[in-house]
Coordinates of C-alpha atoms and ligand atoms in Angstrom, one line a residue:
X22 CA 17.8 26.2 -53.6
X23 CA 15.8 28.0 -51.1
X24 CA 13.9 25.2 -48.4
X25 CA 10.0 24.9 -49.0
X26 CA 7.7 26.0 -47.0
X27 CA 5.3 23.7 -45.2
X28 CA 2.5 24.6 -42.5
X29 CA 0.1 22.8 -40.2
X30 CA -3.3 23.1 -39.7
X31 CA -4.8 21.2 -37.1
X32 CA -2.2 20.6 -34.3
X33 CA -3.7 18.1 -32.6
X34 CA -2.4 14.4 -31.4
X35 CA -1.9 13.2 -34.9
X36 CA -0.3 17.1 -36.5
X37 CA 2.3 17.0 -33.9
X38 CA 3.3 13.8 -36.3
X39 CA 3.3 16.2 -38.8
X40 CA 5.5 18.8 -37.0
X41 CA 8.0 16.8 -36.1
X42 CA 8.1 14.8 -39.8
X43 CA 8.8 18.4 -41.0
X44 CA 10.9 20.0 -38.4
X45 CA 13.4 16.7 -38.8
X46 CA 13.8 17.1 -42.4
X47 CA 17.0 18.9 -43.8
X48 CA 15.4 20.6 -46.9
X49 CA 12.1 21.6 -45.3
X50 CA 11.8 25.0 -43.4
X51 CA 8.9 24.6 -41.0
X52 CA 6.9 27.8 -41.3
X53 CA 3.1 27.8 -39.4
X54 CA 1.2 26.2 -37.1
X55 CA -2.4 27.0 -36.9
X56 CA -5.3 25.2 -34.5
X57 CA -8.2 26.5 -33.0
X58 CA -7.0 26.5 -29.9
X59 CA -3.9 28.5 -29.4
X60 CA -2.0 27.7 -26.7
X61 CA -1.6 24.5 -28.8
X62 CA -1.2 26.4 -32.0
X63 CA 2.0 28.3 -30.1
X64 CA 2.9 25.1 -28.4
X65 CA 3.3 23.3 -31.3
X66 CA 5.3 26.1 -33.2
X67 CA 7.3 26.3 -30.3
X68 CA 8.2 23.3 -29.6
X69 CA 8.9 22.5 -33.3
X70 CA 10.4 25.6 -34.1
X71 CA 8.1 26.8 -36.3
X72 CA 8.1 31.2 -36.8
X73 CA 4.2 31.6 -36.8
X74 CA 0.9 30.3 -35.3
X75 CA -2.5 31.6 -35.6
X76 CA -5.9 30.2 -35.1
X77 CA -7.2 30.7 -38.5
X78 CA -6.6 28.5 -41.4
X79 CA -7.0 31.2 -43.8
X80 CA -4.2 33.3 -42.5
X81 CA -2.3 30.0 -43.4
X82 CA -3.3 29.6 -46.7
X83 CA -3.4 33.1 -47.9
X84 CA 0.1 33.4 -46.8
X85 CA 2.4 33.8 -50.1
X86 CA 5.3 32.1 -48.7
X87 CA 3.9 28.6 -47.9
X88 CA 4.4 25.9 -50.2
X89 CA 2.8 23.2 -49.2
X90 CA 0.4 22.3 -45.9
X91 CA -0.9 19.5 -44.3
X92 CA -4.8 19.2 -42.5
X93 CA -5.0 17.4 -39.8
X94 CA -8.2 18.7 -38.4
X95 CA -10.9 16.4 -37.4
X96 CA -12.6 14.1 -39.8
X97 CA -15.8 16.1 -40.6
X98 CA -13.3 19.6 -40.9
X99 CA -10.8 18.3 -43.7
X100 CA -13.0 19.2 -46.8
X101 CA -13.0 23.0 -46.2
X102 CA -10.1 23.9 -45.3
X103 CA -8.5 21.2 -47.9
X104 CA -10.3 22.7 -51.1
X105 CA -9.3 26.4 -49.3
X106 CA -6.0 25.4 -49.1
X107 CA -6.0 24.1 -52.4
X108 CA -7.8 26.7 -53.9
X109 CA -4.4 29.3 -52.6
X110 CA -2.4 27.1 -54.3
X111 CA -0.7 25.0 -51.3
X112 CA 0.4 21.4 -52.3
X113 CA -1.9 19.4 -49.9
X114 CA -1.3 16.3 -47.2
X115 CA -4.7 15.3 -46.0
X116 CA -4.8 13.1 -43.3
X117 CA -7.2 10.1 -43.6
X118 CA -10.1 10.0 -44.1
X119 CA -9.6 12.2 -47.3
X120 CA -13.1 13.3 -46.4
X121 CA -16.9 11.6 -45.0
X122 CA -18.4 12.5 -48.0
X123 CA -17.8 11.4 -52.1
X124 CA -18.9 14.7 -52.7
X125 CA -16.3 16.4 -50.4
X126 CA -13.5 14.3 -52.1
X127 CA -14.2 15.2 -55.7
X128 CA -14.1 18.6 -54.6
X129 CA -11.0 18.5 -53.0
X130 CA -9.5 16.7 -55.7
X131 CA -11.1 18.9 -58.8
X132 CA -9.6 22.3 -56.6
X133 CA -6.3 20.3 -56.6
X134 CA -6.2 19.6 -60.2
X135 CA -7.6 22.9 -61.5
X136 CA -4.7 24.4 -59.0
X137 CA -1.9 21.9 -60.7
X138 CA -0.9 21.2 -56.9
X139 CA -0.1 17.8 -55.3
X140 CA -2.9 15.9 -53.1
X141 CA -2.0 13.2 -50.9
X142 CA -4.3 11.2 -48.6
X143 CA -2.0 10.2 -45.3
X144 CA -2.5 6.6 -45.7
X145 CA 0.5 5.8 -43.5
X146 CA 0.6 1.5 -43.6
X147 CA 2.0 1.7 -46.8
X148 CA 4.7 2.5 -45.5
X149 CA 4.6 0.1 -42.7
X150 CA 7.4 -2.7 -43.4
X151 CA 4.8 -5.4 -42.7
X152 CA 1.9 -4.3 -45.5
X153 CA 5.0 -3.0 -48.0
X154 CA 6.8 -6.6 -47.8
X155 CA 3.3 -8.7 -48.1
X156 CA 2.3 -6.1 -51.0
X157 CA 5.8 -6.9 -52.8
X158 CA 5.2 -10.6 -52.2
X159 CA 1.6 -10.2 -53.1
X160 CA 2.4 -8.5 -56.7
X161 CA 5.8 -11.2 -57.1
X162 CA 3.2 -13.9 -57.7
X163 CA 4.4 -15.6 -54.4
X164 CA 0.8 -16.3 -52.9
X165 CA -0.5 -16.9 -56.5
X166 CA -4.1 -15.4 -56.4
X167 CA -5.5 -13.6 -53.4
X168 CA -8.4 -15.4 -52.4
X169 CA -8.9 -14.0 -49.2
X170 CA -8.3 -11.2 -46.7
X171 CA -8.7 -10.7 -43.1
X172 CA -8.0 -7.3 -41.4
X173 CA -8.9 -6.3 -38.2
X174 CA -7.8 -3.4 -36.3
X175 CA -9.6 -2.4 -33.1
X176 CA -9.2 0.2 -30.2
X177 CA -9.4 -0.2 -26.8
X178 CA -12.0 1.8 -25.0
X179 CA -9.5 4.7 -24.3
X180 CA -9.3 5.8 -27.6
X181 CA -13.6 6.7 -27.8
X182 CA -13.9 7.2 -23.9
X183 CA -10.8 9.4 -23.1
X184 CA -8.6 10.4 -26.2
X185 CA -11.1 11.7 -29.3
X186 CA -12.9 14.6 -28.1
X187 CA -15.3 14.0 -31.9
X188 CA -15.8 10.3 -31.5
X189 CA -19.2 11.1 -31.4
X190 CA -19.0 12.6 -35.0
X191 CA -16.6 9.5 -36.2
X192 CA -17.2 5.4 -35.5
X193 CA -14.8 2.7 -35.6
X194 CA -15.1 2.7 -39.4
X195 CA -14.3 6.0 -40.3
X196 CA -11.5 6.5 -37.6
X197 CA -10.0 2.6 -38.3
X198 CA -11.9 1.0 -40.9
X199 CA -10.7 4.1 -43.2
X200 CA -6.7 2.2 -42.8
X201 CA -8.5 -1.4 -43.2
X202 CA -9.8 -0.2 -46.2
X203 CA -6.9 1.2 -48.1
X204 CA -4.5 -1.6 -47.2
X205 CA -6.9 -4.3 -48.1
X206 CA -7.7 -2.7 -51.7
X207 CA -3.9 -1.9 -51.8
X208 CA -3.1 -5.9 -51.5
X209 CA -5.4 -7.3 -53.8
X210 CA -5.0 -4.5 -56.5
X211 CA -8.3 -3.5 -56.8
X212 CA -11.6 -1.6 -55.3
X213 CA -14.9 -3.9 -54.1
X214 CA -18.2 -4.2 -56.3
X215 CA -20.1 -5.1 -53.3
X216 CA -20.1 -4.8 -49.5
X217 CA -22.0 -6.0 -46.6
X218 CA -21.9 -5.3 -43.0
X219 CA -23.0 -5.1 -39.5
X220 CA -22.9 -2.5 -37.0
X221 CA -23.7 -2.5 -33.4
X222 CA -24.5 0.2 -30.8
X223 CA -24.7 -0.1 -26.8
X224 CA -21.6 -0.3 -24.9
X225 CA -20.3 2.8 -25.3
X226 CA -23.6 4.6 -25.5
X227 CA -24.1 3.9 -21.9
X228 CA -20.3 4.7 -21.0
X229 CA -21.5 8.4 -22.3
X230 CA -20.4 8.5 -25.9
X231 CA -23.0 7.9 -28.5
X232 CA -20.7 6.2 -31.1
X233 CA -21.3 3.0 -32.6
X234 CA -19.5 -0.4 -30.7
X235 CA -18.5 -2.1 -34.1
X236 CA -18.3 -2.6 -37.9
X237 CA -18.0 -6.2 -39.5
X238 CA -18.0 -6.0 -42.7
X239 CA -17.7 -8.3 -46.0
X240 CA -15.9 -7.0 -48.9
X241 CA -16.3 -8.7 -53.1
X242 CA -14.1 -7.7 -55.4
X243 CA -14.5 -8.4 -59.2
X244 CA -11.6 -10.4 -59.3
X245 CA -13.6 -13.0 -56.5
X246 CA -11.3 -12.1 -53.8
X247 CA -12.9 -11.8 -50.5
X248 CA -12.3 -9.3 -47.7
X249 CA -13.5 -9.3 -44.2
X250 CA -12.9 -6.2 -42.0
X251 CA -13.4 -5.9 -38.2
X252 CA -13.2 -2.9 -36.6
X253 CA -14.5 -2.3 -32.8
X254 CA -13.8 0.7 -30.1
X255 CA -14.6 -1.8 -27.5
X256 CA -11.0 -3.4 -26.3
X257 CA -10.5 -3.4 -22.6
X258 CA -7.8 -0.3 -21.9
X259 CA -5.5 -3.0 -19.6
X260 CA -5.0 -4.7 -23.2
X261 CA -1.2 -4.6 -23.9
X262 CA -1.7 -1.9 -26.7
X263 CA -4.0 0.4 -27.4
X264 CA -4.6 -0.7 -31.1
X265 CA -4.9 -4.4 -32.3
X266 CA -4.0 -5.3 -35.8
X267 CA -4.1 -8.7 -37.6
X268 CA -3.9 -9.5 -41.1
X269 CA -4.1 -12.8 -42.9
X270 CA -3.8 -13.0 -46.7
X271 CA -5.0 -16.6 -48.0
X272 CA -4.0 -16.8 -51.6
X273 CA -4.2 -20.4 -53.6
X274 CA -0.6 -21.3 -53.2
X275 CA 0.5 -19.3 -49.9
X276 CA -0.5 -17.3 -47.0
X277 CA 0.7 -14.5 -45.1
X278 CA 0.2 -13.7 -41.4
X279 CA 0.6 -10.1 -39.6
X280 CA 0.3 -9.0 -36.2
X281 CA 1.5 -5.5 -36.3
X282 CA 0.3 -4.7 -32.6
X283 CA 1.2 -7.9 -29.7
X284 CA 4.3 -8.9 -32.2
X285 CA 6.4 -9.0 -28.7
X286 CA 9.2 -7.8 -30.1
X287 CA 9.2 -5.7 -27.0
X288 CA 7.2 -6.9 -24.4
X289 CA 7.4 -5.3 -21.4
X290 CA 6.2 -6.2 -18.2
X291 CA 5.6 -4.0 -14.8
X292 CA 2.9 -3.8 -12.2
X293 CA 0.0 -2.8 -14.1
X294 CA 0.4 -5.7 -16.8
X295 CA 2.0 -6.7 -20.3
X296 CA 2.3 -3.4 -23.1
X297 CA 3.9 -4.2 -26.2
X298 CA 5.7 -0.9 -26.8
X299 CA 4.9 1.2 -30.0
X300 CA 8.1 0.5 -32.3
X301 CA 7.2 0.9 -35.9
X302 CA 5.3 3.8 -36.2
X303 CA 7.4 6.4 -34.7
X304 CA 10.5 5.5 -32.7
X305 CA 13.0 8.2 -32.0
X306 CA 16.2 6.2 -32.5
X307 CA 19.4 8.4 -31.0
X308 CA 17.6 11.3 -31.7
X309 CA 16.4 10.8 -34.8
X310 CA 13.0 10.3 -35.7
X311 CA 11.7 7.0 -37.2
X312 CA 8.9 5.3 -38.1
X313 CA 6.3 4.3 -40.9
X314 CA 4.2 7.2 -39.5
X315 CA 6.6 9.9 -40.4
X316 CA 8.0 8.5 -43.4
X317 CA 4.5 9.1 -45.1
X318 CA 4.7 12.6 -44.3
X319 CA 8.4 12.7 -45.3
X320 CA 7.7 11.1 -48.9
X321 CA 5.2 13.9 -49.1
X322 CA 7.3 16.6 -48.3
X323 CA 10.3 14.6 -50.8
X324 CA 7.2 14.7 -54.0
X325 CA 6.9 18.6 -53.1
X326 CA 10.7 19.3 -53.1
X327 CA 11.8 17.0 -56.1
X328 CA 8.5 17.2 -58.0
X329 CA 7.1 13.8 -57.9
X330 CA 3.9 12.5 -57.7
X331 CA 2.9 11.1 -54.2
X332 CA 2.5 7.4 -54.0
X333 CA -1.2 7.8 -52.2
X334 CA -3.2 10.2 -54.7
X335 CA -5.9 11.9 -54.0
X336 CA -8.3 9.2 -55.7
X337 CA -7.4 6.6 -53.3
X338 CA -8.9 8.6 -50.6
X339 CA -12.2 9.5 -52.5
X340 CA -12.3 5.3 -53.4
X341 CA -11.9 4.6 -49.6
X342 CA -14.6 7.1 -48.6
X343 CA -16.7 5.8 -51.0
X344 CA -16.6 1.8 -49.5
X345 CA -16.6 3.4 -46.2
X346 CA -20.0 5.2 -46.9
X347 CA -21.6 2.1 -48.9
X348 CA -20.8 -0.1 -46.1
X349 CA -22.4 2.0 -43.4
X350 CA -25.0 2.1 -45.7
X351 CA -25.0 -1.3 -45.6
X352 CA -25.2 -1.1 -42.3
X353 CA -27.9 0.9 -42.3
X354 CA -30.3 -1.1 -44.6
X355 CA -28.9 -4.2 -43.2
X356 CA -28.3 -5.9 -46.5
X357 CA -25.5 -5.6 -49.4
X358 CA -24.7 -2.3 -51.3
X359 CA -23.5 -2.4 -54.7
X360 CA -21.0 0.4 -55.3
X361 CA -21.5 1.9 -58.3
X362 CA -18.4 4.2 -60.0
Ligands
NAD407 N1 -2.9 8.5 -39.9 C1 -3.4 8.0 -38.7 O1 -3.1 6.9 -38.3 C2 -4.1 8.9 -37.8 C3 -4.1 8.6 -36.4 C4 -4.9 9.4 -35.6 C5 -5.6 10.4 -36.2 N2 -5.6 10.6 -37.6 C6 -6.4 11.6 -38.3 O2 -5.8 12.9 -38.0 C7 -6.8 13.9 -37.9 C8 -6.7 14.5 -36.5 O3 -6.9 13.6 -35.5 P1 -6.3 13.8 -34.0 O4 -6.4 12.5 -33.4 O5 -5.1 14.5 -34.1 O6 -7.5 14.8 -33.4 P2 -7.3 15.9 -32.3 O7 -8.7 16.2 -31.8 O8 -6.2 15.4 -31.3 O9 -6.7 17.1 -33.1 C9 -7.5 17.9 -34.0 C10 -7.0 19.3 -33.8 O10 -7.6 20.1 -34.9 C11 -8.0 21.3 -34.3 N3 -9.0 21.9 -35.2 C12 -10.3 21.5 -35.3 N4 -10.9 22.3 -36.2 C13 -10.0 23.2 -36.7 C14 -10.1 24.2 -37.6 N5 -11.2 24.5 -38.3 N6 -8.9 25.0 -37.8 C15 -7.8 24.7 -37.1 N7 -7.7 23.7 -36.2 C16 -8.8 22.9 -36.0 C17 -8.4 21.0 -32.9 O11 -8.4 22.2 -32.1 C18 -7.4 19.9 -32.5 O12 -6.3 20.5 -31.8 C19 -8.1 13.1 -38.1 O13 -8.5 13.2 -39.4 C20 -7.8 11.7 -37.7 O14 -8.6 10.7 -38.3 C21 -4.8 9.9 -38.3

């Protein structure tokens, strides 16, 4: 059987993920590369061996002999190129957020089904051993009911100040919040009624980036179980890592506790401090690449090859864009937004 076809648009930080997800698998040829800029375009295909790069996502698309690609452009440039893509026919890995808008994720997901191609939202934690062994425990009755669920997951100032060239069109909520989201509905089985939350604005604003500082926000689900998201861009950059996750899951006859960030399971220590090195998301382990990070993008490729349907569909992403966009209006209004479906 000849190898599918997959491309890239959007070879930024997070698409060379996606390059080197598909360049390591066996049945996958690795055809494009396309980004705006193109010395990182040809980089990218270079370095991951793929035969073409171009700087238009249409040339991509419109190019018979891709099967599948994945968009990993900023946040507010998904929806486009995502119902384009679509639209040609191209089975479709979007990375999250699906989209900042509920009407941008109903069209990506009607071009997708009118199409008959796959659409996967990249919601990588699922596949992080941590969030797959408390869901398993979760659904195996072993905390009896979910009551309660913390998440947090923060960045350190490096991430707004030095590493996103958007954050200015993002926030802690849509960049972070977007994860907290899925994996908190994933848990407890189910999508909020009603949110509430609180957003500040400041710190970085006077560092130069007009982003907002934080989102805490309160989720209710109809079941009664309780969620309570934190997600800040304000973590000092000598912090040992440059995210912080905890999770807590209270549930009436057992808990669960995960620190998927300072676990010090390597700790390292040197002259400028303490860094807990990066080990579950993508480790290259004697060569070969690892991780939770790439086996997202590996299960997608496996549901284009074998014809499956990916375990994150397409709704998922337009039900996490939709709590993201009632709690900042929550945060807007300052007071609780029903969600309405
Ligand atoms: N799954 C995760 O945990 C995770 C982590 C980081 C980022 N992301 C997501 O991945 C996406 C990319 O983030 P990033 O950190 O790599 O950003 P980035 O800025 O490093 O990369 C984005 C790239 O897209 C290119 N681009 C922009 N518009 C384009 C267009 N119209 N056509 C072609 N290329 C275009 C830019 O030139 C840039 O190289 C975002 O949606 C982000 O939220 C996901």
């Amino acid at each position: 059987m000849p190898k599918k076809r997959f491309a890239l648009i959007g070879a930024g930080l997070f698409g060379e993920i996606h390059a080197k997800a598909y360049s390591a698998h066996p049945e996958v040829e690795f055809a494009a590369v396309c980004d705006l800029d193109e010395a990182r375009a040809k980089e990218i295909a270079e370095r991951y061996g793929a035969a073409k790069h171009c700087t238009d996502w249409r040339e991509v698309v419109q190019e018979a002999g891709v099967d599948a690609v994945s968009v990993a452009t900023p946040d507010f440039a998904h929806a486009e190129i995502a119902i384009g893509a679509a639209e040609a026919g191209k089975h479709l890995l979007v990375e999250k957020p699906l989209a900042a808008t509920v009407r941008e994720c109903e069209q990506i997901i009607s071009a997708a089904k009118e199409q008959g191609v796959k659409l996967m939202v990249d919601f990588h934690n699922r596949w992080s051993p941590a969030f797959h062994e408390a869901h398993r425990l979760l659904r195996e009755g072993a905390l009896g009911t979910p009551r309660f669920v913390y998440f947090r997951l923060s960045n350190t100032t490096f991430v707004p100040l030095k590493m996103l060239s958007w954050a200015e069109r993002s926030s802690p909520l849509w960049f972070l919040g977007s994860h907290a989201i899925d994996i908190v509905c994933w848990l407890a089985g189910e999508y909020p009624e009603r949110v509430y939350s609180a957003a500040r604005r400041g710190v970085l604003k006077e560092r130069g980036v007009d982003a907002p500082d934080l989102y805490q926000s309160t989720l209710e689900f109809p079941s009664g179980t309780v969620a309570s998201i934190e997600n800040c861009w304000l973590l000092p950059e000598s912090a040992p890592s440059v995210f912080d996750l905890k999770c807590e899951i209270v549930g009436s006859e057992a808990t669960i506790n995960i620190d998927t960030s300072s676990n010090r399971t390597v700790e390292v220590v040197d002259a400028q401090g303490t860094h807990y090195a990066e080990i579950l998301g993508g480790p290259l382990i004697h060569g070969k690449q690892l991780g939770f990070m790439v086996e997202s993008i590996r299960h997608f490729a496996d549901c284009v090859i074998h014809d499956r349907e990916p375990l994150v569909s397409g709704e998922v992403g337009l039900e996490v864009t939709r709590v993201a966009c009632a709690i900042e209006e929550s945060a807007e209004r300052g007071e609780p937004v029903v969600i309405v479906r």
